Amino acid sequence: MPDRASARSVVFAPLDPHSRAETVVRRLTDAITFGLLTDAEQLPSEADLAAQFGVSRVTVREALVALRHQNLLETRRGRGGGSFVRAPAGQADSSLRDRLSEISLPNLRDTADHYTAIAGAAARLAAQRATADDAQRIEELTGDRGRPLHRVERDFHLEVAAVAQSARLAREELRFGTELGTLLWSPLVRSAAVTCDAYAEHRAITAAIAAGDGDTARTLTEEHIEKAVERLVNLHLTLVDP
Amino acid sequence: MGQTTTRRAAGTALADHVTTLAEQTFATADGLRAAAEELFSGVPENALDLAALRPLVSAALGGLITGAGVITTPLADGIGALEWWMVTGPGERSRLDLDLDPASENFVDVARQAWFSAPRDTGRRHVTGPYVDYVCAEQYTLTFTVPLTRRGAFAGIAGADVFVGDFERALRPVLRGAGGPVALVNMQGRIVAGSTAHHITGSLIREPHIRAALADGVARTLTDGVTLVPCPNLPLAVLTWPTG
């Protein structure tokens, strides 16, 4: 049984500087795994990465070393040099499978509940506050099948939150887009479920928003996310050893 | 009749105040426009470096203005240039970093944004918002932009951002002094700031007769005693409702 006092002392212990490097590693690994950073793409300079992540250059360097060890980056010296992404074919699937089989179902359920509350509320408010032009802007995002689904999903729900006139809900959408979205809308999860048509679901949500029907927009959005979570959970269960 | 006159006077007072604030903000945007156009005229397009505008952009920040700068249409290399700065905390500023390369994964298509497309399409200045600005500051914002031209053609925008919360605070004394329900709205009927819980920022005026009057843009009193006072040369108007 854990000692409560010592558990509390852990909570308030100084942050380990290495955990920052790990966070950077995790962020970049995810980005490479999910194709946000593409093969052979050059990363920004160490100084730029440090500024963007809000960490020291030493932390960035430590993270880059770890990524090189995982063969996710290669470094070229000299003119035109820098850190370049290495994303061998097939790697995306296997990393995602590893991450999927590691997730905790209670945590996933809780994260998904939170996200459903955010996205559902945004859809309801969007229906109350959308002009015809706003509905049109959302509509434009529902047709483009040329882009990766997780990006389409992020842009769609972000636009809905913007139409809801809520900066806070939009910020939450941006956060969930990177935290949960890459997993929830990954191609791997979709290929496991042939019946999924996220685009048709977007169009139905958009129609409800355009019609000013907040309750329907909310319900459809909640179902849209619940279905994706269900697919993710089923895939997780097939990946976990019996 | 007496009440309508008083209500309209309250509307005019708010419209005047809004106009003053908006003109000040546009004056800043226009200063950036002039500097950008001068820079444009002096060099060939492939040598254009907006960094020369940095001191002026930096000086534009402060007061109500939390973001300002210049964004161009695609240059010779097909990629737009920008020099835009934001206030990110007390005494803290940062340069907006947007990926304007259409070939890039993280491309931000500014042409989709009203603060860019409206000045481009009309050749006139524009107030965008209130809107959730998820491209820049992730805040509820009003963006004041003017078109900039090069050899007579549209070449980009110069502009300034004001957070809606700050704008509302600046209007508050006049809103409170209005003696009854009053609201500043944009041309879509979206409320920028209002004096009652019913007319809360971000909500839409739904009544068709008020929306029709807004589209006309002419000062008038509607049959139900609602008065409309347009803010001159701005896509904004003040509505007042009868008291009691």
Tab-separated table of C-alpha atoms in Angstrom:
chain	number	residue	atom	x	y	z
A	1	MET	CA	0.000	0.000	0.000
A	2	PRO	CA	1.565	3.326	-0.982
A	3	ASP	CA	2.365	5.757	1.776
A	4	ARG	CA	0.237	8.852	1.278
A	5	ALA	CA	2.827	11.290	2.616
A	6	SER	CA	5.561	10.021	0.360
A	7	ALA	CA	3.162	9.925	-2.588
A	8	ARG	CA	2.475	13.610	-1.946
A	9	SER	CA	6.173	14.394	-1.785
A	10	VAL	CA	6.550	12.798	-5.210
A	11	VAL	CA	3.854	15.079	-6.592
A	12	PHE	CA	5.739	18.159	-5.506
A	13	ALA	CA	9.245	16.892	-6.246
A	14	PRO	CA	11.336	19.030	-8.604
A	15	LEU	CA	10.733	18.179	-12.227
A	16	ASP	CA	13.360	15.972	-13.741
A	17	PRO	CA	15.018	17.860	-16.595
A	18	HIS	CA	15.278	14.538	-18.454
A	19	SER	CA	11.500	14.265	-18.536
A	20	ARG	CA	11.494	17.388	-20.732
A	21	ALA	CA	13.795	15.702	-23.200
A	22	GLU	CA	11.514	12.667	-23.079
A	23	THR	CA	8.521	14.855	-23.819
A	24	VAL	CA	10.318	16.308	-26.822
A	25	VAL	CA	11.275	12.785	-27.934
A	26	ARG	CA	7.673	11.630	-27.549
A	27	ARG	CA	6.329	14.628	-29.467
A	28	LEU	CA	8.743	14.147	-32.371
A	29	THR	CA	8.340	10.350	-32.367
A	30	ASP	CA	4.570	10.768	-32.620
A	31	ALA	CA	4.936	13.335	-35.370
A	32	ILE	CA	7.195	11.017	-37.381
A	33	THR	CA	5.084	7.964	-36.618
A	34	PHE	CA	1.876	9.607	-37.750
A	35	GLY	CA	3.397	11.212	-40.792
A	36	LEU	CA	3.128	14.819	-39.565
A	37	LEU	CA	6.844	14.959	-40.245
A	38	THR	CA	7.576	13.176	-43.479
A	39	ASP	CA	10.537	11.097	-44.560
A	40	ALA	CA	13.644	13.137	-45.441
A	41	GLU	CA	12.060	16.330	-44.091
A	42	GLN	CA	14.547	18.652	-42.420
A	43	LEU	CA	13.845	19.606	-38.806
A	44	PRO	CA	14.219	23.223	-37.702
A	45	SER	CA	17.560	24.128	-36.145
A	46	GLU	CA	18.314	23.239	-32.512
A	47	ALA	CA	17.862	26.865	-31.543
A	48	ASP	CA	14.478	27.077	-33.283
A	49	LEU	CA	13.292	23.794	-31.763
A	50	ALA	CA	14.400	24.989	-28.312
A	51	ALA	CA	12.460	28.237	-28.774
A	52	GLN	CA	9.376	26.483	-30.121
A	53	PHE	CA	9.243	23.818	-27.404
A	54	GLY	CA	10.214	26.350	-24.736
A	55	VAL	CA	13.137	24.194	-23.528
A	56	SER	CA	16.920	24.635	-23.478
A	57	ARG	CA	19.146	23.724	-26.396
A	58	VAL	CA	20.777	21.086	-24.204
A	59	THR	CA	17.381	19.407	-23.786
A	60	VAL	CA	16.766	19.527	-27.531
A	61	ARG	CA	20.207	18.057	-28.213
A	62	GLU	CA	19.545	15.233	-25.750
A	63	ALA	CA	16.224	14.492	-27.469
A	64	LEU	CA	17.812	14.495	-30.926
A	65	VAL	CA	20.488	12.048	-29.769
A	66	ALA	CA	17.756	9.690	-28.524
A	67	LEU	CA	15.867	9.965	-31.828
A	68	ARG	CA	19.052	9.202	-33.752
A	69	HIS	CA	19.526	6.083	-31.630
A	70	GLN	CA	15.999	5.039	-32.600
A	71	ASN	CA	16.905	5.618	-36.245
A	72	LEU	CA	14.123	8.180	-36.592
A	73	LEU	CA	16.561	10.952	-37.455
A	74	GLU	CA	19.815	11.246	-39.278
A	75	THR	CA	22.231	14.113	-39.012
A	76	ARG	CA	24.191	15.427	-41.957
A	77	ARG	CA	27.146	17.729	-41.449
A	78	GLY	CA	28.327	20.682	-43.437
A	79	ARG	CA	26.557	22.902	-45.914
A	80	GLY	CA	22.901	21.917	-46.328
A	81	GLY	CA	23.316	19.788	-43.186
A	82	GLY	CA	21.006	19.374	-40.216
A	83	SER	CA	18.634	16.786	-38.754
A	84	PHE	CA	16.514	14.866	-41.250
A	85	VAL	CA	13.552	12.608	-40.596
A	86	ARG	CA	13.919	8.898	-41.340
A	87	ALA	CA	10.586	7.150	-41.586
A	88	PRO	CA	11.172	3.689	-43.114
A	89	ALA	CA	8.130	2.121	-44.731
A	90	GLY	CA	6.085	0.003	-42.357
A	91	GLN	CA	7.545	1.742	-39.340
A	92	ALA	CA	4.481	3.922	-38.891
A	93	ASP	CA	2.219	0.929	-38.459
A	94	SER	CA	4.433	-0.952	-36.057
A	95	SER	CA	5.108	2.079	-33.801
A	96	LEU	CA	1.447	2.897	-33.712
A	97	ARG	CA	0.617	-0.706	-32.876
A	98	ASP	CA	3.111	-0.569	-30.007
A	99	ARG	CA	1.622	2.629	-28.678
A	100	LEU	CA	-1.900	1.319	-29.113
A	101	SER	CA	-1.283	-1.901	-27.260
A	102	GLU	CA	0.319	0.062	-24.404
A	103	ILE	CA	-2.553	2.468	-23.752
A	104	SER	CA	-4.558	2.121	-20.592
A	105	LEU	CA	-8.254	1.677	-21.308
A	106	PRO	CA	-9.431	3.592	-18.225
A	107	ASN	CA	-7.208	6.527	-19.235
A	108	LEU	CA	-8.344	6.360	-22.830
A	109	ARG	CA	-11.978	6.324	-21.726
A	110	ASP	CA	-11.435	9.328	-19.474
A	111	THR	CA	-9.560	11.311	-22.156
A	112	ALA	CA	-12.233	10.447	-24.702
A	113	ASP	CA	-15.024	11.489	-22.283
A	114	HIS	CA	-13.323	14.846	-21.797
A	115	TYR	CA	-12.857	15.301	-25.515
A	116	THR	CA	-16.459	14.295	-26.260
A	117	ALA	CA	-17.665	16.929	-23.779
A	118	ILE	CA	-15.537	19.600	-25.471
A	119	ALA	CA	-16.412	18.720	-29.069
A	120	GLY	CA	-20.115	18.142	-28.313
A	121	ALA	CA	-20.477	21.464	-26.512
A	122	ALA	CA	-18.639	23.230	-29.340
A	123	ALA	CA	-21.016	21.738	-31.913
A	124	ARG	CA	-24.095	22.812	-29.935
A	125	LEU	CA	-22.813	26.400	-29.539
A	126	ALA	CA	-21.738	26.508	-33.187
A	127	ALA	CA	-25.320	25.680	-34.224
A	128	GLN	CA	-26.560	28.565	-32.053
A	129	ARG	CA	-23.983	31.054	-33.308
A	130	ALA	CA	-23.235	30.150	-36.925
A	131	THR	CA	-24.018	32.543	-39.753
A	132	ALA	CA	-24.600	31.103	-43.228
A	133	ASP	CA	-20.987	32.025	-44.081
A	134	ASP	CA	-19.717	30.147	-41.038
A	135	ALA	CA	-21.636	27.019	-42.019
A	136	GLN	CA	-20.149	27.374	-45.495
A	137	ARG	CA	-16.615	27.501	-44.063
A	138	ILE	CA	-17.184	24.275	-42.154
A	139	GLU	CA	-18.793	22.700	-45.222
A	140	GLU	CA	-15.660	23.446	-47.259
A	141	LEU	CA	-13.613	21.348	-44.858
A	142	THR	CA	-15.778	18.244	-45.186
A	143	GLY	CA	-15.136	17.457	-48.850
A	144	ASP	CA	-11.368	17.187	-49.138
A	145	ARG	CA	-10.434	13.506	-49.166
A	146	GLY	CA	-6.902	14.150	-50.353
A	147	ARG	CA	-5.562	14.856	-46.872
A	148	PRO	CA	-4.773	12.541	-43.949
A	149	LEU	CA	-7.904	11.965	-41.870
A	150	HIS	CA	-6.409	13.120	-38.574
A	151	ARG	CA	-5.715	16.502	-40.182
A	152	VAL	CA	-9.190	16.727	-41.638
A	153	GLU	CA	-10.638	15.839	-38.239
A	154	ARG	CA	-8.488	18.407	-36.453
A	155	ASP	CA	-9.389	21.170	-38.918
A	156	PHE	CA	-13.080	20.267	-38.862
A	157	HIS	CA	-13.491	20.251	-35.090
A	158	LEU	CA	-11.257	23.322	-34.731
A	159	GLU	CA	-13.422	25.244	-37.189
A	160	VAL	CA	-16.565	24.137	-35.317
A	161	ALA	CA	-15.080	25.451	-32.052
A	162	ALA	CA	-14.168	28.710	-33.807
A	163	VAL	CA	-17.704	29.052	-35.137
A	164	ALA	CA	-18.887	28.444	-31.565
A	165	GLN	CA	-17.061	31.763	-30.876
A	166	SER	CA	-15.074	30.113	-28.093
A	167	ALA	CA	-11.313	30.645	-27.924
A	168	ARG	CA	-11.118	28.226	-24.984
A	169	LEU	CA	-12.902	25.401	-26.791
A	170	ALA	CA	-10.708	26.040	-29.848
A	171	ARG	CA	-7.568	25.787	-27.703
A	172	GLU	CA	-8.856	22.518	-26.230
A	173	GLU	CA	-9.460	21.226	-29.762
A	174	LEU	CA	-5.878	22.085	-30.701
A	175	ARG	CA	-4.631	20.240	-27.621
A	176	PHE	CA	-6.738	17.119	-28.167
A	177	GLY	CA	-5.873	17.142	-31.863
A	178	THR	CA	-2.270	16.319	-31.025
A	179	GLU	CA	-2.887	14.305	-27.852
A	180	LEU	CA	-5.730	12.030	-28.880
A	181	GLY	CA	-6.497	12.865	-32.499
A	182	THR	CA	-3.472	11.217	-34.071
A	183	LEU	CA	-4.422	7.948	-32.367
A	184	LEU	CA	-8.187	8.262	-32.764
A	185	TRP	CA	-8.121	9.003	-36.487
A	186	SER	CA	-5.060	7.053	-37.548
A	187	PRO	CA	-5.252	5.085	-40.813
A	188	LEU	CA	-4.524	1.879	-38.901
A	189	VAL	CA	-7.646	2.226	-36.773
A	190	ARG	CA	-9.730	3.054	-39.807
A	191	SER	CA	-8.530	0.138	-41.881
A	192	ALA	CA	-9.680	-2.144	-39.055
A	193	ALA	CA	-13.235	-0.873	-39.458
A	194	VAL	CA	-14.571	-0.742	-42.975
A	195	THR	CA	-17.914	0.722	-41.971
A	196	CYS	CA	-16.436	4.048	-40.844
A	197	ASP	CA	-17.289	7.086	-42.927
A	198	ALA	CA	-16.004	10.081	-41.018
A	199	TYR	CA	-16.734	12.365	-43.972
A	200	ALA	CA	-20.423	11.462	-44.047
A	201	GLU	CA	-20.545	12.065	-40.287
A	202	HIS	CA	-18.951	15.496	-40.766
A	203	ARG	CA	-21.515	16.384	-43.399
A	204	ALA	CA	-24.372	15.392	-41.084
A	205	ILE	CA	-22.918	17.469	-38.224
A	206	THR	CA	-22.430	20.411	-40.582
A	207	ALA	CA	-26.021	20.168	-41.800
A	208	ALA	CA	-27.276	20.270	-38.196
A	209	ILE	CA	-25.093	23.324	-37.471
A	210	ALA	CA	-26.320	25.062	-40.629
A	211	ALA	CA	-29.912	24.306	-39.593
A	212	GLY	CA	-29.304	25.831	-36.167
A	213	ASP	CA	-30.139	22.491	-34.516
A	214	GLY	CA	-27.770	22.470	-31.563
A	215	ASP	CA	-29.062	19.308	-29.913
A	216	THR	CA	-28.639	17.244	-33.079
A	217	ALA	CA	-25.227	18.750	-33.809
A	218	ARG	CA	-24.121	17.802	-30.304
A	219	THR	CA	-25.538	14.284	-30.419
A	220	LEU	CA	-24.038	13.566	-33.834
A	221	THR	CA	-20.644	14.889	-32.714
A	222	GLU	CA	-20.721	12.756	-29.573
A	223	GLU	CA	-21.619	9.671	-31.625
A	224	HIS	CA	-18.912	10.499	-34.184
A	225	ILE	CA	-16.267	10.459	-31.448
A	226	GLU	CA	-17.753	7.517	-29.543
A	227	LYS	CA	-17.617	5.390	-32.696
A	228	ALA	CA	-13.968	6.303	-33.237
A	229	VAL	CA	-13.167	5.450	-29.625
A	230	GLU	CA	-14.955	2.118	-29.973
A	231	ARG	CA	-12.874	1.270	-33.049
A	232	LEU	CA	-9.723	2.232	-31.177
A	233	VAL	CA	-10.641	0.101	-28.153
A	234	ASN	CA	-11.463	-2.903	-30.345
A	235	LEU	CA	-8.162	-2.598	-32.129
A	236	HIS	CA	-6.354	-2.259	-28.812
A	237	LEU	CA	-8.016	-5.451	-27.573
A	238	THR	CA	-6.954	-7.398	-30.654
A	239	LEU	CA	-3.370	-6.204	-30.184
A	240	VAL	CA	-3.073	-7.092	-26.498
A	241	ASP	CA	-1.773	-10.564	-25.790
A	242	PRO	CA	-4.474	-12.905	-24.515
B	1	MET	CA	-40.926	59.641	-29.238
B	2	GLY	CA	-38.778	61.233	-26.509
B	3	GLN	CA	-37.480	57.837	-25.513
B	4	THR	CA	-36.486	56.968	-29.068
B	5	THR	CA	-34.475	60.189	-29.335
B	6	THR	CA	-32.671	59.429	-26.076
B	7	ARG	CA	-31.992	55.864	-27.139
B	8	ARG	CA	-30.644	56.991	-30.479
B	9	ALA	CA	-28.385	59.512	-28.716
B	10	ALA	CA	-27.029	56.680	-26.565
B	11	GLY	CA	-26.398	54.666	-29.738
B	12	THR	CA	-24.622	57.576	-31.374
B	13	ALA	CA	-22.394	58.059	-28.310
B	14	LEU	CA	-21.298	54.412	-28.503
B	15	ALA	CA	-20.833	54.550	-32.282
B	16	ASP	CA	-18.637	57.653	-31.902
B	17	HIS	CA	-16.486	55.963	-29.296
B	18	VAL	CA	-16.113	52.820	-31.416
B	19	THR	CA	-15.207	54.935	-34.440
B	20	THR	CA	-12.491	56.751	-32.510
B	21	LEU	CA	-10.916	53.481	-31.330
B	22	ALA	CA	-11.211	51.881	-34.769
B	23	GLU	CA	-9.708	54.895	-36.554
B	24	GLN	CA	-6.754	54.884	-34.146
B	25	THR	CA	-6.188	51.204	-34.854
B	26	PHE	CA	-6.514	51.688	-38.600
B	27	ALA	CA	-4.041	54.585	-38.418
B	28	THR	CA	-1.486	52.112	-37.058
B	29	ALA	CA	-2.289	49.588	-39.789
B	30	ASP	CA	-2.048	52.307	-42.387
B	31	GLY	CA	1.392	53.368	-41.132
B	32	LEU	CA	2.579	49.804	-41.624
B	33	ARG	CA	0.981	49.731	-45.068
B	34	ALA	CA	2.813	52.884	-46.164
B	35	ALA	CA	6.149	51.565	-44.904
B	36	ALA	CA	5.605	48.186	-46.592
B	37	GLU	CA	4.659	49.795	-49.904
B	38	GLU	CA	7.727	51.994	-49.796
B	39	LEU	CA	9.874	48.936	-49.115
B	40	PHE	CA	8.167	47.113	-51.985
B	41	SER	CA	8.811	49.916	-54.421
B	42	GLY	CA	12.516	50.126	-53.650
B	43	VAL	CA	13.574	46.545	-54.384
B	44	PRO	CA	12.851	43.743	-56.854
B	45	GLU	CA	10.426	41.166	-55.476
B	46	ASN	CA	13.065	38.473	-54.992
B	47	ALA	CA	15.100	40.807	-52.773
B	48	LEU	CA	12.194	41.867	-50.567
B	49	ASP	CA	13.032	41.478	-46.889
B	50	LEU	CA	10.246	42.457	-44.521
B	51	ALA	CA	12.626	42.330	-41.567
B	52	ALA	CA	13.277	46.019	-42.304
B	53	LEU	CA	9.748	46.682	-40.978
B	54	ARG	CA	10.478	45.078	-37.619
B	55	PRO	CA	11.094	48.283	-35.606
B	56	LEU	CA	7.878	49.816	-36.911
B	57	VAL	CA	5.846	46.650	-36.302
B	58	SER	CA	7.262	46.406	-32.806
B	59	ALA	CA	6.397	50.043	-32.110
B	60	ALA	CA	2.809	49.397	-33.257
B	61	LEU	CA	2.175	47.032	-30.341
B	62	GLY	CA	0.742	48.459	-27.149
B	63	GLY	CA	-2.459	49.974	-25.866
B	64	LEU	CA	-5.316	47.976	-27.347
B	65	ILE	CA	-3.116	46.511	-30.076
B	66	THR	CA	-1.841	43.026	-29.229
B	67	GLY	CA	-0.665	42.015	-32.675
B	68	ALA	CA	0.410	43.844	-35.816
B	69	GLY	CA	2.295	43.410	-39.017
B	70	VAL	CA	2.330	42.781	-42.731
B	71	ILE	CA	1.593	39.650	-44.779
B	72	THR	CA	2.189	39.577	-48.525
B	73	THR	CA	0.701	37.608	-51.387
B	74	PRO	CA	3.007	34.875	-52.750
B	75	LEU	CA	6.294	36.346	-53.991
B	76	ALA	CA	8.465	35.163	-56.886
B	77	ASP	CA	9.146	31.844	-55.120
B	78	GLY	CA	5.407	31.215	-54.684
B	79	ILE	CA	5.585	31.778	-50.930
B	80	GLY	CA	4.157	34.767	-49.083
B	81	ALA	CA	6.277	36.807	-46.676
B	82	LEU	CA	5.238	38.000	-43.266
B	83	GLU	CA	6.453	40.197	-40.469
B	84	TRP	CA	3.850	39.952	-37.717
B	85	TRP	CA	4.426	40.361	-34.003
B	86	MET	CA	2.240	39.572	-31.021
B	87	VAL	CA	2.192	40.541	-27.367
B	88	THR	CA	2.512	37.199	-25.559
B	89	GLY	CA	2.782	38.388	-21.964
B	90	PRO	CA	3.672	41.404	-19.854
B	91	GLY	CA	6.675	42.937	-21.643
B	92	GLU	CA	6.886	39.865	-23.875
B	93	ARG	CA	6.527	39.722	-27.650
B	94	SER	CA	6.989	37.069	-30.215
B	95	ARG	CA	7.146	36.907	-33.950
B	96	LEU	CA	4.339	35.032	-35.598
B	97	ASP	CA	5.687	32.033	-37.442
B	98	LEU	CA	3.276	30.909	-40.167
B	99	ASP	CA	4.171	28.425	-42.843
B	100	LEU	CA	3.115	30.182	-46.056
B	101	ASP	CA	4.578	27.556	-48.379
B	102	PRO	CA	1.628	25.880	-50.187
B	103	ALA	CA	3.744	22.764	-50.693
B	104	SER	CA	4.282	22.369	-46.961
B	105	GLU	CA	2.365	20.009	-44.679
B	106	ASN	CA	1.727	22.816	-42.192
B	107	PHE	CA	0.711	25.392	-44.789
B	108	VAL	CA	-1.583	28.089	-43.421
B	109	ASP	CA	-3.761	29.393	-46.215
B	110	VAL	CA	-4.204	33.051	-45.267
B	111	ALA	CA	-6.338	33.558	-48.380
B	112	ARG	CA	-9.072	31.641	-46.504
B	113	GLN	CA	-9.020	34.202	-43.715
B	114	ALA	CA	-11.431	37.125	-43.973
B	115	TRP	CA	-8.795	39.555	-42.673
B	116	PHE	CA	-6.835	38.787	-45.839
B	117	SER	CA	-9.539	38.046	-48.427
B	118	ALA	CA	-11.832	40.995	-47.617
B	119	PRO	CA	-9.243	43.746	-48.338
B	120	ARG	CA	-8.112	41.733	-51.377
B	121	ASP	CA	-11.623	41.392	-52.796
B	122	THR	CA	-12.914	44.882	-51.998
B	123	GLY	CA	-9.709	46.929	-52.171
B	124	ARG	CA	-10.866	48.500	-48.923
B	125	ARG	CA	-10.032	48.246	-45.268
B	126	HIS	CA	-11.887	45.675	-43.186
B	127	VAL	CA	-12.674	44.778	-39.594
B	128	THR	CA	-12.757	40.995	-39.181
B	129	GLY	CA	-14.532	39.559	-36.188
B	130	PRO	CA	-15.233	39.040	-33.509
B	131	TYR	CA	-13.700	35.650	-34.359
B	132	VAL	CA	-11.605	32.935	-32.757
B	133	ASP	CA	-8.152	33.549	-34.159
B	134	TYR	CA	-6.662	30.057	-34.050
B	135	VAL	CA	-4.012	30.989	-36.624
B	136	CYS	CA	-2.205	33.534	-34.449
B	137	ALA	CA	-2.933	34.259	-30.819
B	138	GLU	CA	-5.678	31.664	-30.159
B	139	GLN	CA	-7.816	34.472	-28.774
B	140	TYR	CA	-11.198	36.011	-29.470
B	141	THR	CA	-10.133	38.870	-31.681
B	142	LEU	CA	-10.971	41.831	-33.903
B	143	THR	CA	-8.505	42.248	-36.756
B	144	PHE	CA	-8.216	45.579	-38.575
B	145	THR	CA	-6.604	45.178	-42.003
B	146	VAL	CA	-5.873	47.428	-44.985
B	147	PRO	CA	-4.835	46.284	-48.455
B	148	LEU	CA	-1.320	47.047	-49.608
B	149	THR	CA	-0.585	47.451	-53.269
B	150	ARG	CA	2.422	47.162	-55.522
B	151	ARG	CA	2.277	48.734	-58.977
B	152	GLY	CA	-1.443	49.138	-58.532
B	153	ALA	CA	-2.111	45.470	-57.767
B	154	PHE	CA	-3.077	43.861	-54.461
B	155	ALA	CA	0.128	42.703	-52.780
B	156	GLY	CA	-0.959	41.777	-49.263
B	157	ILE	CA	-2.304	43.293	-46.078
B	158	ALA	CA	-1.121	45.350	-43.154
B	159	GLY	CA	-3.074	45.082	-39.958
B	160	ALA	CA	-3.519	45.152	-36.231
B	161	ASP	CA	-5.251	42.806	-33.767
B	162	VAL	CA	-7.314	43.863	-30.761
B	163	PHE	CA	-8.643	41.282	-28.310
B	164	VAL	CA	-12.420	41.499	-28.030
B	165	GLY	CA	-12.096	41.481	-24.227
B	166	ASP	CA	-9.876	44.579	-24.329
B	167	PHE	CA	-12.157	46.311	-26.805
B	168	GLU	CA	-15.181	45.640	-24.611
B	169	ARG	CA	-13.314	47.009	-21.590
B	170	ALA	CA	-12.511	50.180	-23.508
B	171	LEU	CA	-16.188	50.590	-24.424
B	172	ARG	CA	-17.507	49.731	-20.989
B	173	PRO	CA	-18.019	53.269	-19.625
B	174	VAL	CA	-20.118	54.183	-22.671
B	175	LEU	CA	-22.011	50.861	-22.585
B	176	ARG	CA	-22.837	51.410	-18.908
B	177	GLY	CA	-23.812	55.004	-19.502
B	178	ALA	CA	-26.222	54.079	-22.276
B	179	GLY	CA	-29.183	53.963	-19.908
B	180	GLY	CA	-30.656	50.826	-21.487
B	181	PRO	CA	-29.943	47.861	-23.715
B	182	VAL	CA	-27.305	48.677	-26.334
B	183	ALA	CA	-24.960	46.530	-28.415
B	184	LEU	CA	-22.175	46.925	-30.936
B	185	VAL	CA	-22.625	44.413	-33.779
B	186	ASN	CA	-20.837	43.553	-37.003
B	187	MET	CA	-22.514	43.296	-40.410
B	188	GLN	CA	-23.345	39.615	-39.805
B	189	GLY	CA	-25.309	40.646	-36.726
B	190	ARG	CA	-22.657	39.192	-34.409
B	191	ILE	CA	-22.453	41.037	-31.105
B	192	VAL	CA	-19.037	42.526	-30.317
B	193	ALA	CA	-20.084	43.985	-26.980
B	194	GLY	CA	-23.417	44.501	-25.299
B	195	SER	CA	-24.856	45.972	-22.142
B	196	THR	CA	-27.166	43.089	-21.160
B	197	ALA	CA	-26.838	39.342	-20.574
B	198	HIS	CA	-29.169	38.788	-23.513
B	199	HIS	CA	-26.803	40.628	-25.841
B	200	ILE	CA	-23.659	38.775	-24.907
B	201	THR	CA	-20.473	38.964	-26.985
B	202	GLY	CA	-20.389	36.380	-29.771
B	203	SER	CA	-24.127	35.758	-29.993
B	204	LEU	CA	-26.091	36.549	-33.137
B	205	ILE	CA	-28.963	38.939	-33.689
B	206	ARG	CA	-31.580	36.597	-35.182
B	207	GLU	CA	-34.541	38.918	-35.764
B	208	PRO	CA	-34.998	39.208	-39.536
B	209	HIS	CA	-36.122	42.865	-39.468
B	210	ILE	CA	-33.009	43.924	-37.544
B	211	ARG	CA	-30.780	41.872	-39.840
B	212	ALA	CA	-32.404	43.490	-42.867
B	213	ALA	CA	-31.821	46.960	-41.406
B	214	LEU	CA	-28.175	46.052	-40.750
B	215	ALA	CA	-27.770	45.018	-44.369
B	216	ASP	CA	-29.195	48.404	-45.451
B	217	GLY	CA	-26.712	50.177	-43.206
B	218	VAL	CA	-28.823	53.312	-42.833
B	219	ALA	CA	-29.466	54.996	-39.467
B	220	ARG	CA	-33.084	54.463	-38.519
B	221	THR	CA	-35.615	53.528	-35.885
B	222	LEU	CA	-37.475	50.259	-36.440
B	223	THR	CA	-41.166	49.734	-35.698
B	224	ASP	CA	-40.445	48.031	-32.366
B	225	GLY	CA	-38.356	50.987	-31.151
B	226	VAL	CA	-34.991	49.381	-31.922
B	227	THR	CA	-32.602	52.017	-33.259
B	228	LEU	CA	-29.707	51.409	-35.627
B	229	VAL	CA	-26.680	53.710	-35.817
B	230	PRO	CA	-23.998	52.661	-38.316
B	231	CYS	CA	-20.354	53.415	-37.485
B	232	PRO	CA	-19.266	55.496	-40.488
B	233	ASN	CA	-16.929	53.677	-42.913
B	234	LEU	CA	-16.738	50.640	-40.657
B	235	PRO	CA	-18.517	47.274	-40.945
B	236	LEU	CA	-19.967	47.874	-37.495
B	237	ALA	CA	-23.177	49.336	-36.134
B	238	VAL	CA	-24.792	50.107	-32.798
B	239	LEU	CA	-28.251	48.823	-31.869
B	240	THR	CA	-30.327	50.116	-28.994
B	241	TRP	CA	-33.505	48.656	-27.581
B	242	PRO	CA	-36.264	50.543	-25.774
B	243	THR	CA	-36.048	50.463	-21.987
B	244	GLY	CA	-38.698	48.756	-19.847
